[in-house]
Coordinates of C-alpha atoms in Angstrom, one line a residue:
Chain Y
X1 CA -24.3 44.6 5.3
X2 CA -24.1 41.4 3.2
X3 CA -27.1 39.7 1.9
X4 CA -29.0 37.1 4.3
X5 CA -27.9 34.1 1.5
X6 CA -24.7 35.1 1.3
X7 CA -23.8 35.2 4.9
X8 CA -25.6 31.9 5.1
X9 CA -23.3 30.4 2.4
X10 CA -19.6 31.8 4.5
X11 CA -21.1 30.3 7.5
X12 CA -21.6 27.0 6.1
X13 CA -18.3 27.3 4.5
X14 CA -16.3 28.2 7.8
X15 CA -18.2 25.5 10.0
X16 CA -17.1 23.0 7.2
X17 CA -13.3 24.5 7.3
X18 CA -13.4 24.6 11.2
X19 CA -14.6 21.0 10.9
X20 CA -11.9 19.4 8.6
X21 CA -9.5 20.8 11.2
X22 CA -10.9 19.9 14.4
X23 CA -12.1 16.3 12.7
X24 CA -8.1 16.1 11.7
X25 CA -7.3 16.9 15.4
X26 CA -9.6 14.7 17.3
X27 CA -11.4 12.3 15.3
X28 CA -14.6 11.8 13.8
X29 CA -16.4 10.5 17.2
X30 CA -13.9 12.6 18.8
X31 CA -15.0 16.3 17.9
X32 CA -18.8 17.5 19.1
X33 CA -20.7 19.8 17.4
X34 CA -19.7 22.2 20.0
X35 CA -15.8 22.0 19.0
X36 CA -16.7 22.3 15.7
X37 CA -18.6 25.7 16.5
X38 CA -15.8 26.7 19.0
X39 CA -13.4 26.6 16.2
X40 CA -15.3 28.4 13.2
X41 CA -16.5 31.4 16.2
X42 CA -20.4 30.1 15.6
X43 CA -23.1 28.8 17.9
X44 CA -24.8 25.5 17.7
X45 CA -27.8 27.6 16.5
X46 CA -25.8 28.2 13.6
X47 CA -24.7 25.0 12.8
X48 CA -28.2 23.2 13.2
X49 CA -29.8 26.2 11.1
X50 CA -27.3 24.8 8.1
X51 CA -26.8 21.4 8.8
X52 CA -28.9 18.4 10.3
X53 CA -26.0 16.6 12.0
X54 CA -22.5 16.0 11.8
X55 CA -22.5 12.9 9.4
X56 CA -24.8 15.5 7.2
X57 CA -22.2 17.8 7.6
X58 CA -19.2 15.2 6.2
X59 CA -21.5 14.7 3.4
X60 CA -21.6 17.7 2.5
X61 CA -17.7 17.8 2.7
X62 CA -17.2 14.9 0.5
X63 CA -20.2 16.6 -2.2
X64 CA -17.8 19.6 -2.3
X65 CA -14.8 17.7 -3.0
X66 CA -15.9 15.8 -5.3
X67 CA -17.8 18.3 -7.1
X68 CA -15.1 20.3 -7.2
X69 CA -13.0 17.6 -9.0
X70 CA -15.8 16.0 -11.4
X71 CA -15.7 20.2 -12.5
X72 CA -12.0 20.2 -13.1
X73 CA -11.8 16.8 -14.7
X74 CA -14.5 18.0 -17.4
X75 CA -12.3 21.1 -18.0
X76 CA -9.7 19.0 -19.3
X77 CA -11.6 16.9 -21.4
X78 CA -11.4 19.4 -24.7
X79 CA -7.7 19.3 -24.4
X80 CA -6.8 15.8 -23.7
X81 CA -10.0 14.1 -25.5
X82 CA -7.5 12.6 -27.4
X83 CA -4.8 11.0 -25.3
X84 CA -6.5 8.4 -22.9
X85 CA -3.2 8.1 -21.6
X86 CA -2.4 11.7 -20.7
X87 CA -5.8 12.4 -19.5
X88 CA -5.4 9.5 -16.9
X89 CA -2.2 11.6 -15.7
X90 CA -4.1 15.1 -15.5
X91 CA -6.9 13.2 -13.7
X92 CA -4.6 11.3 -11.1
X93 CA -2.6 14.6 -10.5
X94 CA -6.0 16.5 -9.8
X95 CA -6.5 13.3 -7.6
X96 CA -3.7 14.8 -5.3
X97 CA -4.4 18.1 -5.2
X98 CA -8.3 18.7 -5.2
X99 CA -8.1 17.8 -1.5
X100 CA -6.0 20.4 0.1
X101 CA -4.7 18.8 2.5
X102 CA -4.6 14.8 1.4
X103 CA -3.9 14.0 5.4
X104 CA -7.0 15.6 6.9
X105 CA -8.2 14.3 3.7
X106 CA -7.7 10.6 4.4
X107 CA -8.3 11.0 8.3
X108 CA -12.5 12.0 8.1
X109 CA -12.9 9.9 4.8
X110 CA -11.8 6.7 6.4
X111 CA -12.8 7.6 9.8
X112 CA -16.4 8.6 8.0
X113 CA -16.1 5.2 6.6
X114 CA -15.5 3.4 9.5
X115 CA -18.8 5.1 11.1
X116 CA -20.8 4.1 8.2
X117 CA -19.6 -0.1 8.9
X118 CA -21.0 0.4 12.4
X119 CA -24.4 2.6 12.0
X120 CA -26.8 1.7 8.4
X121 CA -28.0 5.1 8.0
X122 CA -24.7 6.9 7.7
X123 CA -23.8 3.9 5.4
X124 CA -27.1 4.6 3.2
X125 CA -26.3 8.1 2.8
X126 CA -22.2 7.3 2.3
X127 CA -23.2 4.8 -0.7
X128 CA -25.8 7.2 -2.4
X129 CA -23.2 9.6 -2.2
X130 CA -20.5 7.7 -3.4
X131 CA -22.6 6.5 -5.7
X132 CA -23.1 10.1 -7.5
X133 CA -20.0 10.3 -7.8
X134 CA -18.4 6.9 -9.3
X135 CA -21.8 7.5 -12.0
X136 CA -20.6 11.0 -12.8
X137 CA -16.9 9.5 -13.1
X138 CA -18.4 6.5 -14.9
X139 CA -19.9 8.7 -17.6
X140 CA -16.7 10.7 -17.7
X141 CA -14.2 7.4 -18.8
X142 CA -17.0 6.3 -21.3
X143 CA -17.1 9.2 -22.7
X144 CA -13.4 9.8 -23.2
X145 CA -13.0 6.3 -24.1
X146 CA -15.6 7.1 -27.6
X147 CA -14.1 10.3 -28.3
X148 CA -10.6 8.3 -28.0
X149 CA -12.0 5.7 -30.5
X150 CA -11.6 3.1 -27.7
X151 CA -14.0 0.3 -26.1
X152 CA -13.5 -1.0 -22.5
X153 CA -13.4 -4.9 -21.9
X154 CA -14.6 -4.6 -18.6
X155 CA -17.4 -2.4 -17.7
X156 CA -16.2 1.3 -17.2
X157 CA -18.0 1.6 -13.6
X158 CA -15.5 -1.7 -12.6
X159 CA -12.4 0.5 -13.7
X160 CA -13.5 3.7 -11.6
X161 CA -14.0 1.1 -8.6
X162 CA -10.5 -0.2 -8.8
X163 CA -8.9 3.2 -9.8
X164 CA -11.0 4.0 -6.2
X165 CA -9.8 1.4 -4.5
X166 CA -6.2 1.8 -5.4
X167 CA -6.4 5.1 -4.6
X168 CA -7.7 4.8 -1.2
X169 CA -5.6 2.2 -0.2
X170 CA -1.9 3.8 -1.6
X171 CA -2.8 6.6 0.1
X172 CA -2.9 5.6 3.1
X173 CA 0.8 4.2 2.9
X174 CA 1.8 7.3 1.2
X175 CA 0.4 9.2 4.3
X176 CA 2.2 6.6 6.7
X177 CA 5.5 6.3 4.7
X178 CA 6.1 9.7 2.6
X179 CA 9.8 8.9 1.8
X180 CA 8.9 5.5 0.8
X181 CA 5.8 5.8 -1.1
X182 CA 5.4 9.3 -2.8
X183 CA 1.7 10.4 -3.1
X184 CA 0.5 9.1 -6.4
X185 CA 3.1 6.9 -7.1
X186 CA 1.6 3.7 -7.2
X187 CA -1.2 5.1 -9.1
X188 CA 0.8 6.9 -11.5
X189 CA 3.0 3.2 -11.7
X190 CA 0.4 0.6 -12.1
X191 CA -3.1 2.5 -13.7
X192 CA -1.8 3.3 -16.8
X193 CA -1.0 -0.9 -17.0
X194 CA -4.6 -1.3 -16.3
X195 CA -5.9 0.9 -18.6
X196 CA -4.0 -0.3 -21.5
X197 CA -5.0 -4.0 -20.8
X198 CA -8.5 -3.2 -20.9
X199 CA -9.1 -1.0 -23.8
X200 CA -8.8 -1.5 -27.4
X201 CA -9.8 0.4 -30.5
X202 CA -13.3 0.2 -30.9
X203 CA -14.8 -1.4 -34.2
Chain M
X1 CA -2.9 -29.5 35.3
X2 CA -2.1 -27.8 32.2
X3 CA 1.6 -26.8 32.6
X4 CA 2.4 -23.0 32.9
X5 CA 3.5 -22.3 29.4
X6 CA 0.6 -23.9 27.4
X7 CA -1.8 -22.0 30.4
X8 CA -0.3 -18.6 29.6
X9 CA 0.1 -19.2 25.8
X10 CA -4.1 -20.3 25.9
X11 CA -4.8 -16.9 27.8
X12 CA -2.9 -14.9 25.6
X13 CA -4.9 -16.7 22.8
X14 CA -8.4 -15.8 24.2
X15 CA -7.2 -12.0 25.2
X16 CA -6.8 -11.9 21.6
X17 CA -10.0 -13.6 20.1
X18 CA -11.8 -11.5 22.8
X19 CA -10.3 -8.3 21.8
X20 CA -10.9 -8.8 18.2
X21 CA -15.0 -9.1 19.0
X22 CA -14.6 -6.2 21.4
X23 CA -12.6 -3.6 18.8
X24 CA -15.1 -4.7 16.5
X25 CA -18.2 -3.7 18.3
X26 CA -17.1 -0.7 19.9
X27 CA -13.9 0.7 18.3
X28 CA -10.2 0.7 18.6
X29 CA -10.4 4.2 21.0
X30 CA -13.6 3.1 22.5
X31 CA -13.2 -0.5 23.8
X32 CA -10.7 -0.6 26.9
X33 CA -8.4 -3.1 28.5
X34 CA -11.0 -3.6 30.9
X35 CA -13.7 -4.1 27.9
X36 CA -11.1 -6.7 26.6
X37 CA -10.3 -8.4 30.3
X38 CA -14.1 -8.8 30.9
X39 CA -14.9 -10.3 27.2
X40 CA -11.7 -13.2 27.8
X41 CA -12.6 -13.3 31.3
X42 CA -9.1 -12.3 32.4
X43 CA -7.7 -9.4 35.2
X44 CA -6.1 -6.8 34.3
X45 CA -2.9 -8.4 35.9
X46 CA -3.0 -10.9 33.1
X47 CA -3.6 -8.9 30.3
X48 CA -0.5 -7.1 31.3
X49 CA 1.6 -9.9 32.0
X50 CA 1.0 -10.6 28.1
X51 CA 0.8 -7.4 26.6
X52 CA 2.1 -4.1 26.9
X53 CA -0.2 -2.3 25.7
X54 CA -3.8 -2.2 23.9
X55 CA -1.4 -0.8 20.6
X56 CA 1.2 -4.0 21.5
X57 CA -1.8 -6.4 21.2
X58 CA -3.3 -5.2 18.3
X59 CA 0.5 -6.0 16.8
X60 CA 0.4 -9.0 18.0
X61 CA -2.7 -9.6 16.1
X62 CA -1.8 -8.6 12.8
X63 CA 1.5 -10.8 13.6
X64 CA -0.5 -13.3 14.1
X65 CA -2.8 -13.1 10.9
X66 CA 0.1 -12.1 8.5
X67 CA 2.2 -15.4 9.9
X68 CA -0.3 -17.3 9.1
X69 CA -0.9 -16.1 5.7
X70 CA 2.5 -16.3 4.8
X71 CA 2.6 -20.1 6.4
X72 CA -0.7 -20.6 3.6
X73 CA 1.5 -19.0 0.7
X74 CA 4.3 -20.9 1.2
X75 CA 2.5 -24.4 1.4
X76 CA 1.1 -23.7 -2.2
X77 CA 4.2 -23.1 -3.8
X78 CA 5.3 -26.4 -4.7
X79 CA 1.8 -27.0 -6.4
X80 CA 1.3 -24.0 -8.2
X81 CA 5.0 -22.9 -8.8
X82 CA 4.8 -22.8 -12.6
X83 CA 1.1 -21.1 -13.1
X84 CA 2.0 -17.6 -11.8
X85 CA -1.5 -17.1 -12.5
X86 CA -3.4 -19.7 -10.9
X87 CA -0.7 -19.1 -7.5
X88 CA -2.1 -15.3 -7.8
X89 CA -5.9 -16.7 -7.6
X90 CA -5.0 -19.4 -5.1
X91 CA -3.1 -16.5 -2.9
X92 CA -6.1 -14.0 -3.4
X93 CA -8.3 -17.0 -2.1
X94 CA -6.3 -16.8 1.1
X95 CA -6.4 -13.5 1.5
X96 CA -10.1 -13.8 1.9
X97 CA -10.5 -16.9 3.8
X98 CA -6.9 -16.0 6.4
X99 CA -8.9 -13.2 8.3
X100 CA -11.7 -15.0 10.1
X101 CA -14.0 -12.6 10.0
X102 CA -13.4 -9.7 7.4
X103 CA -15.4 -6.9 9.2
X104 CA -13.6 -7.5 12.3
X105 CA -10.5 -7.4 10.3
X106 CA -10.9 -4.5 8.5
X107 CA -12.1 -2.4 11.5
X108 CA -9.2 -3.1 13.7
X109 CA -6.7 -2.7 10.5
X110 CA -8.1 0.4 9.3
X111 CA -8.9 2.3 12.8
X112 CA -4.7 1.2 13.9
X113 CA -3.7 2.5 11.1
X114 CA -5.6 6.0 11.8
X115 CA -4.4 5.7 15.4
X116 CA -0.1 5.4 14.0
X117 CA -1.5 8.5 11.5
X118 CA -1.8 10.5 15.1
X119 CA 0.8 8.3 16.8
X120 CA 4.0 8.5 16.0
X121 CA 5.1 5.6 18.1
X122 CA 2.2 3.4 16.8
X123 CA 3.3 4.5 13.3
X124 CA 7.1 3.4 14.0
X125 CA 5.7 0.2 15.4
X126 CA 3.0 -0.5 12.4
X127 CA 5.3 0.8 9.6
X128 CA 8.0 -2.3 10.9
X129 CA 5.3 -4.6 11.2
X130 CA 3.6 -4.0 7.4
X131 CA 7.8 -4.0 6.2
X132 CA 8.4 -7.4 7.5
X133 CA 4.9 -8.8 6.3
X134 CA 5.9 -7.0 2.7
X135 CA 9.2 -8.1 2.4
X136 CA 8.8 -11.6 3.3
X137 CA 5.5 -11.1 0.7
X138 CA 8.0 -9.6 -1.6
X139 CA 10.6 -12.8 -1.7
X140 CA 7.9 -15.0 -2.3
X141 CA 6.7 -13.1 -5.6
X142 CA 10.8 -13.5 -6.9
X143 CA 10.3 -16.4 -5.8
X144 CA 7.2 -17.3 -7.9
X145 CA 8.7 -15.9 -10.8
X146 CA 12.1 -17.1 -10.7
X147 CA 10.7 -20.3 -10.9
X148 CA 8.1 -19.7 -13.8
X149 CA 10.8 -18.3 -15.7
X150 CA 9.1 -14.7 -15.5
X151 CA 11.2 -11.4 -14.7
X152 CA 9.3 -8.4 -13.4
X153 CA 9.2 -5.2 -15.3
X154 CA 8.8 -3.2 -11.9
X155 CA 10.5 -4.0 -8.3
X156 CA 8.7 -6.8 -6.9
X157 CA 7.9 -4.9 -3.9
X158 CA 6.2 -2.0 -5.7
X159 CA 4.0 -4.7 -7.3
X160 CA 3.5 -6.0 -4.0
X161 CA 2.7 -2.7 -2.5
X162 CA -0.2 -2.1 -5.0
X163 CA -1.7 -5.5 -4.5
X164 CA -1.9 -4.6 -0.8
X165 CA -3.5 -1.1 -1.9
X166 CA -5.9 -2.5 -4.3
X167 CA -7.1 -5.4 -1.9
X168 CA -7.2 -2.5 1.3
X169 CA -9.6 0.2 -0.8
X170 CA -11.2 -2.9 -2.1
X171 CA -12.7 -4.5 1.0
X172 CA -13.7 -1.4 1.8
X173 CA -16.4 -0.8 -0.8
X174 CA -17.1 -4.7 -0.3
X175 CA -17.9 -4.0 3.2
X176 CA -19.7 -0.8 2.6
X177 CA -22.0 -2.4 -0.6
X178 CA -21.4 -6.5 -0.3
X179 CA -23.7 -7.0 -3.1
X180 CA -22.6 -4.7 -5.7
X181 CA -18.8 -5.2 -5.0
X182 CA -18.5 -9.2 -3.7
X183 CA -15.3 -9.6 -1.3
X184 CA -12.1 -10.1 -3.6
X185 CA -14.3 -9.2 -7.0
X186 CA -12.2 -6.1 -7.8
X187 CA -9.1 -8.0 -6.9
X188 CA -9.4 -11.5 -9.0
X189 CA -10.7 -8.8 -12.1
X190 CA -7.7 -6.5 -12.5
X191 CA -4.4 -8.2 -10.7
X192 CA -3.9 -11.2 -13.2
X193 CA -4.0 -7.8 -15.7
X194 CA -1.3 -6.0 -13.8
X195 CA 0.6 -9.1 -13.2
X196 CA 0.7 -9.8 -17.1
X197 CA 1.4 -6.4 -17.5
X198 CA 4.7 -6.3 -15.7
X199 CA 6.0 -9.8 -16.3
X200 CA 7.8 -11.0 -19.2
X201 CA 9.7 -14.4 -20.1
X202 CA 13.2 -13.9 -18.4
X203 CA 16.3 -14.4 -20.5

């Protein structure tokens, strides 16, 4: 038989798969607790023994993701330390793929989103977590800025807004116009640009 | 009496401010016609002798808002015609002060466009809608730089495309943390950048 913690820890991670599907399917405010359960073969006891609520349980979606990426961006920092410019390529592809599926993606971040304008709690929690994770990326672009003998002229947490912001919002015409606007194309166009107009060699 | 025309054109006017308040308050999926008759103070027989549908309304909103931006853009040309920059600052301006209320705005534009990502007819009908705002959006930046002497280094409409990301993710986080991120900061910061960025002094 598996240990206790480790059957805890598949649980959590099939109610969160069975939840990015059904979420995809129905909605945010759409999909109960219950559908989520029907869909990963658990009972509600099992979900409320690992997470508080369903907004807890995006949370904890988005703290995967982006944990996941902040690990995959710092495994490319030895290699690309040196080429601002290339780096900003590998982290925009990772961009694309860290999510696995971009659409169901898009769908429970924005719907999540939209939640958090309407109800102050889910917003508190959305901004502390967002929060963790533009510091992390923050740290990451002034560090590869020193080690590239760089200095920003505009401070680095602006940059990882906009790059945020672009992101966010090309994506959702990538996802409502594939032919016309390729995933990561407007990124991959116009952020480069930005960077180079606001960094210069450091003194 | 008012005659006919005006009466039906100032009941289609207050379907529309009603429905803005309702989508707002409770959702794009959870206010109903009925929500939206009750807030105007219309019947349900005069709702559908103006609209179609709850989707063909919210269309006729964005029409509505987009015209009227547009309408704002092309007054300032003859003003600002030679000072690409100032025009992109004076348009920006617009862009905050065109949508009455930006929360309202953004909730109905970002809960359609999740509807169209599950709707294939709402996505035919949003996709021609955002085209025809975009391209008339697109002339106006050849436009700008014809005049100014300027030719773009990218297709205008890509440039436009990204300005429309940016300002989409933007508002976002403005809404979300109004303090940290004030409505159109991100947006005044980095677009004169790209703008210089992809413009050059045309032969």
């Amino acid at each position: 038989m598996e240990p206790p913690k480790r059957r805890r820890s598949n649980t959590r991670a099939r109610l969160l798969e069975g939840a990015l599907e059904v979420f995809a399917e129905r909605g945010f405010h759409g999909a109960s607790v219950e559908d989520i359960c029907e869909r990963a073969g658990f009972t509600r006891g099992a979900f409320y023994s690992n997470f508080g609520s369903k907004d807890e349980l995006v949370l904890t979606l988005f703290q995967a993701t982006t944990d996941r990426l902040l690990e995959q961006i710092e495994a490319l920092l030895p290699e690309l330390a040196n080429q601002p410019g290339s780096l900003l390529d590998a982290v925009l592809g990772l961009l694309d793929e860290t999510a696995p599926d971009q659409r169901q993606w898009h769908l429970i971040s924005a719907e999540f989103t939209l939640h958090a304008l309407r109800d102050p709690d889910a917003a508190k929690a959305l901004n502390e977590q967002r929060a963790m994770f533009r510091e992390s990326l923050t740290r990451l672009v002034e560090q590869i800025a020193e080690t590239g003998g760089l200095e920003l002229t505009v401070p680095a947490e602006q940059f990882v807004r906009m790059v945020m912001a672009l992101h966010e919002g090309a994506r959702s015409q990538s996802l409502l116009e594939p032919r016309e606007v390729p995933a990561g194309s407007l990124e991959h166009t116009f952020l480069p640009m930005v960077l180079e107009a606001v960094s210069r060699p450091s003194r």
